[in-house]
Short mmCIF file of C-alpha atoms in Angstrom, two decimals:
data_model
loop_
_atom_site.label_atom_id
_atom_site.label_comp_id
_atom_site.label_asym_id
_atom_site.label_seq_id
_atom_site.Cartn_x
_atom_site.Cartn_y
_atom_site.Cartn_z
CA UNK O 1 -23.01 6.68 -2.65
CA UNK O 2 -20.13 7.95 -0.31
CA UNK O 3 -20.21 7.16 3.09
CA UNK O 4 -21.16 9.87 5.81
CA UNK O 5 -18.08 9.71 8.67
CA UNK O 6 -19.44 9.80 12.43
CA UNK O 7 -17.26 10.79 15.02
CA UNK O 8 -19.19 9.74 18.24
CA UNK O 9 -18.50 9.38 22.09
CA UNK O 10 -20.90 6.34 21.96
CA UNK O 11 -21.08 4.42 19.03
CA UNK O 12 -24.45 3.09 19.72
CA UNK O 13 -25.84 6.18 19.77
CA UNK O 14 -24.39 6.80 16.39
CA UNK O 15 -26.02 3.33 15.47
CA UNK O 16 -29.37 4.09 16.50
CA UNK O 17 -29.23 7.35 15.35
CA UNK O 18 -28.36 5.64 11.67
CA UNK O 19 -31.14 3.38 11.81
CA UNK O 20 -33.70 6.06 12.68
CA UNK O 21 -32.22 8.10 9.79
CA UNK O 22 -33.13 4.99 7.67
CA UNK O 23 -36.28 3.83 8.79
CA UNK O 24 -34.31 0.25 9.90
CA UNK O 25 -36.28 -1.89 11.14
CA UNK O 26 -34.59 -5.62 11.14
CA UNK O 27 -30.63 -5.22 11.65
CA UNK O 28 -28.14 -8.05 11.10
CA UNK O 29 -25.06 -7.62 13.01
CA UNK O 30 -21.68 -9.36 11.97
CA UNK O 31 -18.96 -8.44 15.14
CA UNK O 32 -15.89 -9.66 15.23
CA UNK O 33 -15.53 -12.91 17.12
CA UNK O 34 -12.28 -11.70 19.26
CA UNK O 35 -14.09 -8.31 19.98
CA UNK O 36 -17.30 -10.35 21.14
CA UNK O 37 -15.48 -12.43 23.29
CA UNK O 38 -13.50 -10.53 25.09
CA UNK O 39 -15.96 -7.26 25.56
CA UNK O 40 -19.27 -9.03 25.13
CA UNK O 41 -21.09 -6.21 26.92
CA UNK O 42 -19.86 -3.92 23.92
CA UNK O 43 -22.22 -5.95 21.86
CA UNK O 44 -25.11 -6.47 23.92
CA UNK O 45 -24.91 -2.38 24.98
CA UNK O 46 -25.52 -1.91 20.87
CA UNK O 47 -28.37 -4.44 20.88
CA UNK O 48 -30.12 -3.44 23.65
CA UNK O 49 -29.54 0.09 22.32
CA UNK O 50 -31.62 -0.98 18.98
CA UNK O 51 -33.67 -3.14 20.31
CA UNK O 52 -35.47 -0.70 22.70
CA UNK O 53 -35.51 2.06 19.43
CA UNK O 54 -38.04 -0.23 17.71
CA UNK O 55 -34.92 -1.18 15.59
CA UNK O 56 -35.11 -5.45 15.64
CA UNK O 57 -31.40 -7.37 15.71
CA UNK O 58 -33.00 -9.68 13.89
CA UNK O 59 -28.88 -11.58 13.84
CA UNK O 60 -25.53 -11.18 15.46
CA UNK O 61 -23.11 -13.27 13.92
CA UNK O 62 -19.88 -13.80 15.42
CA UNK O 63 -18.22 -16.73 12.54
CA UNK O 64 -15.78 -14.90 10.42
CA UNK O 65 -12.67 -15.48 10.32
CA UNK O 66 -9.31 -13.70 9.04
CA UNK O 67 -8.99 -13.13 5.62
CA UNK O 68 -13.07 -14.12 5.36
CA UNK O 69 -12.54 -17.75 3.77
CA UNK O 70 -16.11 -18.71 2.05
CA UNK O 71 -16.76 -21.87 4.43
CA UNK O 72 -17.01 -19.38 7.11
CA UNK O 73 -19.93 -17.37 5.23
CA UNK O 74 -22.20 -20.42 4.72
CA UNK O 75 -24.41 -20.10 7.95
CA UNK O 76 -24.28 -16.20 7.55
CA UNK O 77 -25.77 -16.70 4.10
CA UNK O 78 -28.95 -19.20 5.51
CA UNK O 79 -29.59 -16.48 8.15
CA UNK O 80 -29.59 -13.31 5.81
CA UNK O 81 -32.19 -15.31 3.72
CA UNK O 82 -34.41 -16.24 6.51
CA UNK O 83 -34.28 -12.63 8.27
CA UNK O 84 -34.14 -10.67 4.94
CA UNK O 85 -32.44 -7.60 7.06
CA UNK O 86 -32.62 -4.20 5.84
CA UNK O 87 -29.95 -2.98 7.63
CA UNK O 88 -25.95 -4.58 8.15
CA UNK O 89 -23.75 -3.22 11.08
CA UNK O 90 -20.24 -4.43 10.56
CA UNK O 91 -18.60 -4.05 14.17
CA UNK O 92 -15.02 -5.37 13.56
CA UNK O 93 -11.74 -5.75 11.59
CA UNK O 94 -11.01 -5.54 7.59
CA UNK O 95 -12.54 -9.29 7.37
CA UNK O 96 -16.00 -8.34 8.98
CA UNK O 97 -16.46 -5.78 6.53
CA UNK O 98 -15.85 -7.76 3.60
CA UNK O 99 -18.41 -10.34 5.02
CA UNK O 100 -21.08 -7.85 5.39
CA UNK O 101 -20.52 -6.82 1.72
CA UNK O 102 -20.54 -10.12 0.22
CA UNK O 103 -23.79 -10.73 2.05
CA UNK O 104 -25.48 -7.82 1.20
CA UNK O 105 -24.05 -9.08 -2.35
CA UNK O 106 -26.00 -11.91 -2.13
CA UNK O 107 -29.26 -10.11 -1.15
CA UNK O 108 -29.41 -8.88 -4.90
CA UNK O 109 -28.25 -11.76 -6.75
CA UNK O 110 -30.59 -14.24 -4.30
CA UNK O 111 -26.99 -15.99 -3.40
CA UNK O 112 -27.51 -18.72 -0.69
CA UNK O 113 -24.67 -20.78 -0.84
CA UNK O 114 -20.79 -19.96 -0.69
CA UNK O 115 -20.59 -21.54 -4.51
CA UNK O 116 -23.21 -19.11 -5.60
CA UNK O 117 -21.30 -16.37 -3.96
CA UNK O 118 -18.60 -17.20 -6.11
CA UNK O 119 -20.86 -16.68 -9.69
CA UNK O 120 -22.11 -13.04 -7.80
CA UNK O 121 -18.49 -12.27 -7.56
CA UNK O 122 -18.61 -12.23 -11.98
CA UNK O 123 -21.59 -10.34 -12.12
CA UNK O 124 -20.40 -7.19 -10.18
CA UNK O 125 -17.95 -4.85 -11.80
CA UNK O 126 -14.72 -6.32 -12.27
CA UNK O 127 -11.98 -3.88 -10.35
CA UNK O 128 -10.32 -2.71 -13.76
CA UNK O 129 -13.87 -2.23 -15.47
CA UNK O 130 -14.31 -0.34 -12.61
CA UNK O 131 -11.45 1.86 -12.63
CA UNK O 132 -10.63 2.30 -16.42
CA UNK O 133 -13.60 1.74 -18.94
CA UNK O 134 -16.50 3.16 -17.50
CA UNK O 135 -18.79 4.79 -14.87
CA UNK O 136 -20.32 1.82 -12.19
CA UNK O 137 -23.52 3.90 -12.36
CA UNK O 138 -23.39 3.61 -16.16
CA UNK O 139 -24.05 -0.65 -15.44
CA UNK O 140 -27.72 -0.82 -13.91
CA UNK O 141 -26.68 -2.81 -11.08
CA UNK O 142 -29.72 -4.10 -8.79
CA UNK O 143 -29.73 -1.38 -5.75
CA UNK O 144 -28.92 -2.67 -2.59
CA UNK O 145 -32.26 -3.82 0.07
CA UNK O 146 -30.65 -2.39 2.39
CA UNK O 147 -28.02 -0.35 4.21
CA UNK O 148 -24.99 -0.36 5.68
CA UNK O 149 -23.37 0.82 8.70
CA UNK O 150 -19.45 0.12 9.74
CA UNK O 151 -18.67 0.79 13.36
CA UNK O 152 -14.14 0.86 13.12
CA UNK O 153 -12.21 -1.10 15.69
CA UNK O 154 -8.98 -1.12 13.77
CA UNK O 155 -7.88 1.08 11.17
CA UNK O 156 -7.61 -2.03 8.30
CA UNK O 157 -9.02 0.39 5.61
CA UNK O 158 -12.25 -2.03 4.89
CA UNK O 159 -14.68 0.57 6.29
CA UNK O 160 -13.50 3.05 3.57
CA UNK O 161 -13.23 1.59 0.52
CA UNK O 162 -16.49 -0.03 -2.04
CA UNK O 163 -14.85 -3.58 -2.46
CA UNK O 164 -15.38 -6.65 -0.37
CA UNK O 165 -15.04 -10.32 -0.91
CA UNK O 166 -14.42 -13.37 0.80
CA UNK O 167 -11.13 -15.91 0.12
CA UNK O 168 -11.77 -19.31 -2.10
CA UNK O 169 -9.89 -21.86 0.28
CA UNK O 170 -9.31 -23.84 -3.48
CA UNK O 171 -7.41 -20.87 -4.81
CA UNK O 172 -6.21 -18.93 -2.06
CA UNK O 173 -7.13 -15.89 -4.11
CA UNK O 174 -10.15 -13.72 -3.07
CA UNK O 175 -13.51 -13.70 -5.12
CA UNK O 176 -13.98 -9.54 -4.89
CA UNK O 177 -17.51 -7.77 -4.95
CA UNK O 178 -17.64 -4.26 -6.48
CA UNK O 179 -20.52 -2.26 -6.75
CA UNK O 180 -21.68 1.66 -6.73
CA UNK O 181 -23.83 0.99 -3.63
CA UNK O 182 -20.87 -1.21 -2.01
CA UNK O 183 -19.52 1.93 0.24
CA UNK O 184 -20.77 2.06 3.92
CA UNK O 185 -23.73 4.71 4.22
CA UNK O 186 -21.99 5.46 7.67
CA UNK O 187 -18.87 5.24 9.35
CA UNK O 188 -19.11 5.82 12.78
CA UNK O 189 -15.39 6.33 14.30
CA UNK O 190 -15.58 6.01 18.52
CA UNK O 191 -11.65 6.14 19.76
CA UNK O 192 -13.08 4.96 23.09
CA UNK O 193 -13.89 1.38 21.46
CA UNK O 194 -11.10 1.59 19.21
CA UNK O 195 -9.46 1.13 22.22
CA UNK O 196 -10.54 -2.05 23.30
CA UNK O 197 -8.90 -3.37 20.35
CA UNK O 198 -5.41 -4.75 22.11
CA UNK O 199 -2.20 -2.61 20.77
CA UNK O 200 -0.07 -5.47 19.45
CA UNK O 201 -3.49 -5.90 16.59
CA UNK O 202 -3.98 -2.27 16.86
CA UNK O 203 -0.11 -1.93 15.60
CA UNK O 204 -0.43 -5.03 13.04
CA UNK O 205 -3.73 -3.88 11.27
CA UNK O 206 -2.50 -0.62 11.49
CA UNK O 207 0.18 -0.45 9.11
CA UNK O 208 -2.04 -2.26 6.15
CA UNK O 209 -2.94 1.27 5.11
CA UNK O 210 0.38 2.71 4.65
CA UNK O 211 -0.04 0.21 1.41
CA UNK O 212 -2.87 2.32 -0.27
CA UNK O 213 -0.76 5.60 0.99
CA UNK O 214 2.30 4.30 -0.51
CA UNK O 215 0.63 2.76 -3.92
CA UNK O 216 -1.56 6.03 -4.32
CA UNK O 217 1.81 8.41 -4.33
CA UNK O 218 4.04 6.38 -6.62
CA UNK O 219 0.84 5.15 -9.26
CA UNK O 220 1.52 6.55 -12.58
CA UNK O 221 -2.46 7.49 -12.67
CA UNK O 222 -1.12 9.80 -9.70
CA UNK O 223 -2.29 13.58 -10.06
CA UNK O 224 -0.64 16.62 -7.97
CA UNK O 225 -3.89 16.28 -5.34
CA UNK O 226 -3.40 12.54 -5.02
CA UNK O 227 -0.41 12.56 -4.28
CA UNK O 228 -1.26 15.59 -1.55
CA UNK O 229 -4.00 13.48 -0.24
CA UNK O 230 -1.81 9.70 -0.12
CA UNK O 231 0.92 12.67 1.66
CA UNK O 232 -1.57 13.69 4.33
CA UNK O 233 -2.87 10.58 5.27
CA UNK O 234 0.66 9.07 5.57
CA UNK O 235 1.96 11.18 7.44
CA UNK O 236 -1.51 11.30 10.16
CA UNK O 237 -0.93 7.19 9.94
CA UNK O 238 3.18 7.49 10.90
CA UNK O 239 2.25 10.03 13.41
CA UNK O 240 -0.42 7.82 15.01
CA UNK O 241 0.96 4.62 14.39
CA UNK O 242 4.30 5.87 16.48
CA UNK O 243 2.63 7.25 19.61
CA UNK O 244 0.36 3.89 19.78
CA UNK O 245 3.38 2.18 19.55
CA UNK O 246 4.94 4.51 22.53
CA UNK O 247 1.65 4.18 24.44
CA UNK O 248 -1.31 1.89 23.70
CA UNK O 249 -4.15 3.57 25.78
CA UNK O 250 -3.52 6.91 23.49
CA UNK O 251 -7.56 6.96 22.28
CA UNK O 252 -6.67 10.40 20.36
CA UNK O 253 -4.00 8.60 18.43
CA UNK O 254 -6.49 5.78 17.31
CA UNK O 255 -8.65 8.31 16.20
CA UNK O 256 -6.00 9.85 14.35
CA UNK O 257 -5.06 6.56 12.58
CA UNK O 258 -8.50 5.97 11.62
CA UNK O 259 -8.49 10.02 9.66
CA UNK O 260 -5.10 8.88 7.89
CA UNK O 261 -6.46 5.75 6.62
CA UNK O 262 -9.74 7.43 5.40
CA UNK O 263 -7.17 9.57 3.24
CA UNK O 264 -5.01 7.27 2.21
CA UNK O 265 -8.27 4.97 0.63
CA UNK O 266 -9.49 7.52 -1.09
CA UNK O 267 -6.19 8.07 -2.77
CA UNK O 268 -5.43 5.07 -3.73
CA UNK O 269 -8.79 4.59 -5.59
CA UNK O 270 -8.52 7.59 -7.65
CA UNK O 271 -5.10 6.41 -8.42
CA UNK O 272 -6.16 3.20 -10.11
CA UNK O 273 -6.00 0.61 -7.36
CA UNK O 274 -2.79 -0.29 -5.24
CA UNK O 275 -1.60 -3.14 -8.01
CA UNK O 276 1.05 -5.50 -7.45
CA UNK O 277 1.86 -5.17 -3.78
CA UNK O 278 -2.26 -4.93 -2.89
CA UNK O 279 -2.68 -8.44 -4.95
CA UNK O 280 0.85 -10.18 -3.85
CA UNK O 281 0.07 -9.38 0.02
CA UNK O 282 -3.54 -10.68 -0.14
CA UNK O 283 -2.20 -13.85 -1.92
CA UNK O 284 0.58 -14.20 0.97
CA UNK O 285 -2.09 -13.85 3.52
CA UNK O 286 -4.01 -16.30 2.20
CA UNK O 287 -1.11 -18.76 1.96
CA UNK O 288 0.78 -18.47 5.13
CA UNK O 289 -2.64 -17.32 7.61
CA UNK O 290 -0.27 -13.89 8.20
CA UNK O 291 -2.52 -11.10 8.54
CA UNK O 292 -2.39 -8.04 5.89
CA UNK O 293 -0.87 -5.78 8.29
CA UNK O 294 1.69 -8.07 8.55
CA UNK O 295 2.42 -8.81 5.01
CA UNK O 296 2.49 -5.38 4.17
CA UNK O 297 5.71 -4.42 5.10
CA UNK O 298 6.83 -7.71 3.71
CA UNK O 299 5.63 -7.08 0.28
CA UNK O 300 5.84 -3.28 0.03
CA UNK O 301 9.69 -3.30 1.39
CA UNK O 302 10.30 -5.81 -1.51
CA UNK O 303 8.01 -4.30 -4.34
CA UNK O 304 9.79 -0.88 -3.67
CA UNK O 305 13.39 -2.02 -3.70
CA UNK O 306 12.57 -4.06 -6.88
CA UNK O 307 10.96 -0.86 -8.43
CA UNK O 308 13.92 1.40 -7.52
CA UNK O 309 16.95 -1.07 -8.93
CA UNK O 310 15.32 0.48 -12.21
CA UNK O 311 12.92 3.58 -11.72
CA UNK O 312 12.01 4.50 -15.90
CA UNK O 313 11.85 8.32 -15.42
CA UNK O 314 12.40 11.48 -13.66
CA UNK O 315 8.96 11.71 -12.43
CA UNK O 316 9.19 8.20 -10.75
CA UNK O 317 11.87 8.98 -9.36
CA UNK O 318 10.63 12.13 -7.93
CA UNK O 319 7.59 10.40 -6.66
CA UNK O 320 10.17 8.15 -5.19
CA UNK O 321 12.17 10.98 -3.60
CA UNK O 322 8.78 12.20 -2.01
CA UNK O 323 7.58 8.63 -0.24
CA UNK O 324 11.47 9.02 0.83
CA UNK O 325 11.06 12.29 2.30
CA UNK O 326 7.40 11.01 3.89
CA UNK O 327 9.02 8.68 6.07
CA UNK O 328 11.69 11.25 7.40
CA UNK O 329 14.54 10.14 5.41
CA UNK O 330 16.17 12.97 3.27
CA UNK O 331 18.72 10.66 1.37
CA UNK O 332 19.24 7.34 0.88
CA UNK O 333 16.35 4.75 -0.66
CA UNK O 334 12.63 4.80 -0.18
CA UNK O 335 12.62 0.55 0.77
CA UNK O 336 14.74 1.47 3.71
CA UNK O 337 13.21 4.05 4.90
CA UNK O 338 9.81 2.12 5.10
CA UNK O 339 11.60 -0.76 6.68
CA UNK O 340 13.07 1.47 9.35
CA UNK O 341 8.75 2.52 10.26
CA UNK O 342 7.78 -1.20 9.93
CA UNK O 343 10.73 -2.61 12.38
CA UNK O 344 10.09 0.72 14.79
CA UNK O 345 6.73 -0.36 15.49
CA UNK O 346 7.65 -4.12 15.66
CA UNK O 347 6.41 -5.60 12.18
CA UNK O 348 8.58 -8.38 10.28
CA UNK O 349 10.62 -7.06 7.15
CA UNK O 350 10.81 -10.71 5.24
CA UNK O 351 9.30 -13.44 5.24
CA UNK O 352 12.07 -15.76 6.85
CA UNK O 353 11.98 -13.15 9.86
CA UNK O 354 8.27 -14.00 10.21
CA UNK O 355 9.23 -17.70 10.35
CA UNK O 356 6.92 -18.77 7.20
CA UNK O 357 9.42 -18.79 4.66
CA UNK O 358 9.89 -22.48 4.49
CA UNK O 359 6.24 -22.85 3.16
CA UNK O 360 7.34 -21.06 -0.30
CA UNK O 361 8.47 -24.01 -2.26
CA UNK O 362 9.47 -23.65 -5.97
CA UNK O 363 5.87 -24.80 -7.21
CA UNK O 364 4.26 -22.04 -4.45
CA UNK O 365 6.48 -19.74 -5.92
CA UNK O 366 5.45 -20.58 -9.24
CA UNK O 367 2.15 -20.50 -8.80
CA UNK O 368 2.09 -17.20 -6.91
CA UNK O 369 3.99 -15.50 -9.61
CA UNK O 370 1.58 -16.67 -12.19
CA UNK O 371 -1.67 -15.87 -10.55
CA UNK O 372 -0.56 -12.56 -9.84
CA UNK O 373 0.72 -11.64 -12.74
CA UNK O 374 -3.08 -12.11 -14.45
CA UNK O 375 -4.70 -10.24 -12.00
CA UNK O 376 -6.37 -7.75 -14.20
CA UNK O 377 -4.94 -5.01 -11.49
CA UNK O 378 -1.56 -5.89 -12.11
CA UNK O 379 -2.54 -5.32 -15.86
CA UNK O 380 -3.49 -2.03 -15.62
CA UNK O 381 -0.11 -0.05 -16.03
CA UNK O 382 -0.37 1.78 -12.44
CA UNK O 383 2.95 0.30 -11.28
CA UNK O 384 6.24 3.17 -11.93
CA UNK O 385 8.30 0.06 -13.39
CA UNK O 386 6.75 -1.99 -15.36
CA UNK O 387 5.84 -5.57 -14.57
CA UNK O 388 5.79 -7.34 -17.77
CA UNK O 389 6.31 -11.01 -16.55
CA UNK O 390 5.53 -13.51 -14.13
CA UNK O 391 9.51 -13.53 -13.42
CA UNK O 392 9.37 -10.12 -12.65
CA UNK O 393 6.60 -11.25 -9.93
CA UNK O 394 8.81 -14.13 -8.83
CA UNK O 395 11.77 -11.35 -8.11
CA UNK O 396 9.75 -9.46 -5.85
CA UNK O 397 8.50 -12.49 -4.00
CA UNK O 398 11.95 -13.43 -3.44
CA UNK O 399 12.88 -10.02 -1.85
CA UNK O 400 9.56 -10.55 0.50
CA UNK O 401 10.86 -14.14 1.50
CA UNK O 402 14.87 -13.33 1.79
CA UNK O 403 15.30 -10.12 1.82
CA UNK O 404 18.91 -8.11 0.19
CA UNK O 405 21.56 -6.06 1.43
CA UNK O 406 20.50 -2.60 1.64
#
């Protein structure tokens, strides 16, 4: 059930290659609509490439949008029922990916509409089930019809993880899919069209998985190899992340950004889920159209200076110490030393700074605080200070939006 990583010169060899492996034989295609419009030969190289395998693109659907709201699925949904493909190739961002699962979702739950999405979304495994009570395999979830390949053009994360989902524009909170076949069966990483992706997104999805580095390292579900793997892959992402901020046509950098995030994913799953700043950052996304790389720094800046005003215990505060040390600071606190990374490669630190802080009125506030303090993920004891109210929620969310003196 875990993915197979590619590294390929041509990522439509690597394609090919995985639909031959799987006997493929009609491929849907969701590519991101910026990435199709300004390289549209990088799509039409890959269906060409299929095509003349005996491998049908049987779809190529170019209509999601950031943060994957559900009116944006509804055509995708018509065509996956007509074409019944056996194969998905997600070639884009964090939001393609989570459109490709939530179709193949609704391939085994006979989903055609967005609303019927939305009832799939309560019959996969809910992300604490999934993480505390039992085994997925242990649930008898319908197997997949068919595969899944993820070609990465930014290093969002997406292509690594087993969750997917699309946003309910009602809500502004994200209907997730989890399930034991959810994981790409290949990830095929080519730094030559990683590169096509301009640097100013490269730099802004780039930074989303410093959150799942970060979270994975501090989680009090954190073991001693954990936290060595959430180590490695931060430090591969702050490596990367600086030299394409230094030079934007660095291809082995983009690679290297891609390895860090891999690492810090798989962290942050064993360590129970990112929590508070993974649910408040998807909820600001939603709200203000900023995209997760973006609120990020916002929300983790904010989540770790309210953490450390009263770290519980001397092994918080050695985790603390470490994340310090991770972003090259040897004293001081572990919130400014992550600002210092975000502003260095050119990411806002509050909300105000990214001009969107007028649109948190007291009732958004309110109603932020209280949806994220339900989240079952924020229930799940992961966080080193506890979070045992909605006000606590409502503090952290006014660090994101003002900022404090450091």
């Amino acid at each position: 059930k875990r993915r197979a990583v590619v590294h390929s010169e041509d990522f439509t060899e690597a394609v090919a290659a995985a639909c031959a492996k799987f006997g493929s034989q009609r491929v849907f295609i969701v590519v991101s609509r910026s990435l199709k419009a300004a390289h549209p030969t990088a799509v039409t190289r890959l269906v060409d490439r299929l095509n003349a395998a005996g491998h049908a693109v049987v779809a190529v659907y170019d209509k999601v949008l950031p943060h994957t709201p559900g009116s944006c699925l509804e055509a995708a949904l018509g065509l996956v029922s007509q074409t019944n493909p056996d194969l998905f190739v997600a070639l884009g961002g964090g939001s393609v990916v989570d459109a490709v699962r939530a179709l193949r979702c609704s391939q085994i739950f006979d989903a055609k509409t967005v609303a019927e999405m939305g009832a799939v979304a309560d019959k996969t495994v809910p992300w604490s089930k999934h993480l505390t009570d039992y085994y997925v395999d242990d649930l008898n979830l319908p197997a997949f019809p068919s595969r899944f390949v993820c070609v990465v053009t930014t290093p969002s994360g997406s292509d690594f993880s087993m969750g997917g989902g699309f946003m309910d524009e009602d809500t502004s909170v994200k209907k997730q899919f989890y399930h034991p076949g959810g994981y790409a069966d290949v990830v095929v990483l080519d730094k030559h069209l990683m590169l096509l992706t301009p640097q100013s997104v490269w730099l802004e999805v780039g930074v989303r998985p410093v959150l799942p580095g970060v979270c994975a390292l501090i989680s009090n579900y954190s073991t001693h190899y954990i936290r060595r793997r959430a180590q490695a892959g931060l430090s591969d992402l702050i490596e990367a992340l600086t030299a394409c901020k230094q030079d934007g046509g660095d291809a082995n950098a983009r690679e290297l950004a891609a390895v860090g995030t891999w690492q810090c994913v798989d962290a942050v799953v064993m360590a129970k889920g990112g929590g508070l700043p993974y649910a408040l950052s998807h909820i600001i996304g939603s709200k203000t159209g900023m995209g997760h790389g973006a609120t990020t720094g916002v929300t983790l800046a904010a989540y770790l200076h309210w953490c450390e005003q009263d770290l519980p215990n001397a092994a918080s505060r050695e985790a603390f110490a470490t994340l310090r040390a991770a972003f090259g600071a040897s004293r001081g606190s572990s919130h400014t030393a992550l600002r210092s990374f975000f502003h260095n490669v050119g990411m806002p630190l509050t909300l105000a700074e990214a001009g969107v802080a007028e649109q948190f009125s007291e009732d958004v506030k309110q109603y932020m605080a209280d949806t994220v303090f339900a989240m079952p993920i924020v229930q799940m004891g992961i966080e080193p200070r506890p979070v045992r109210s909605t006000q606590d929620v409502r503090d952290i969310l006014e660090l994101a939006i003002n900022g404090a003196h450091t």
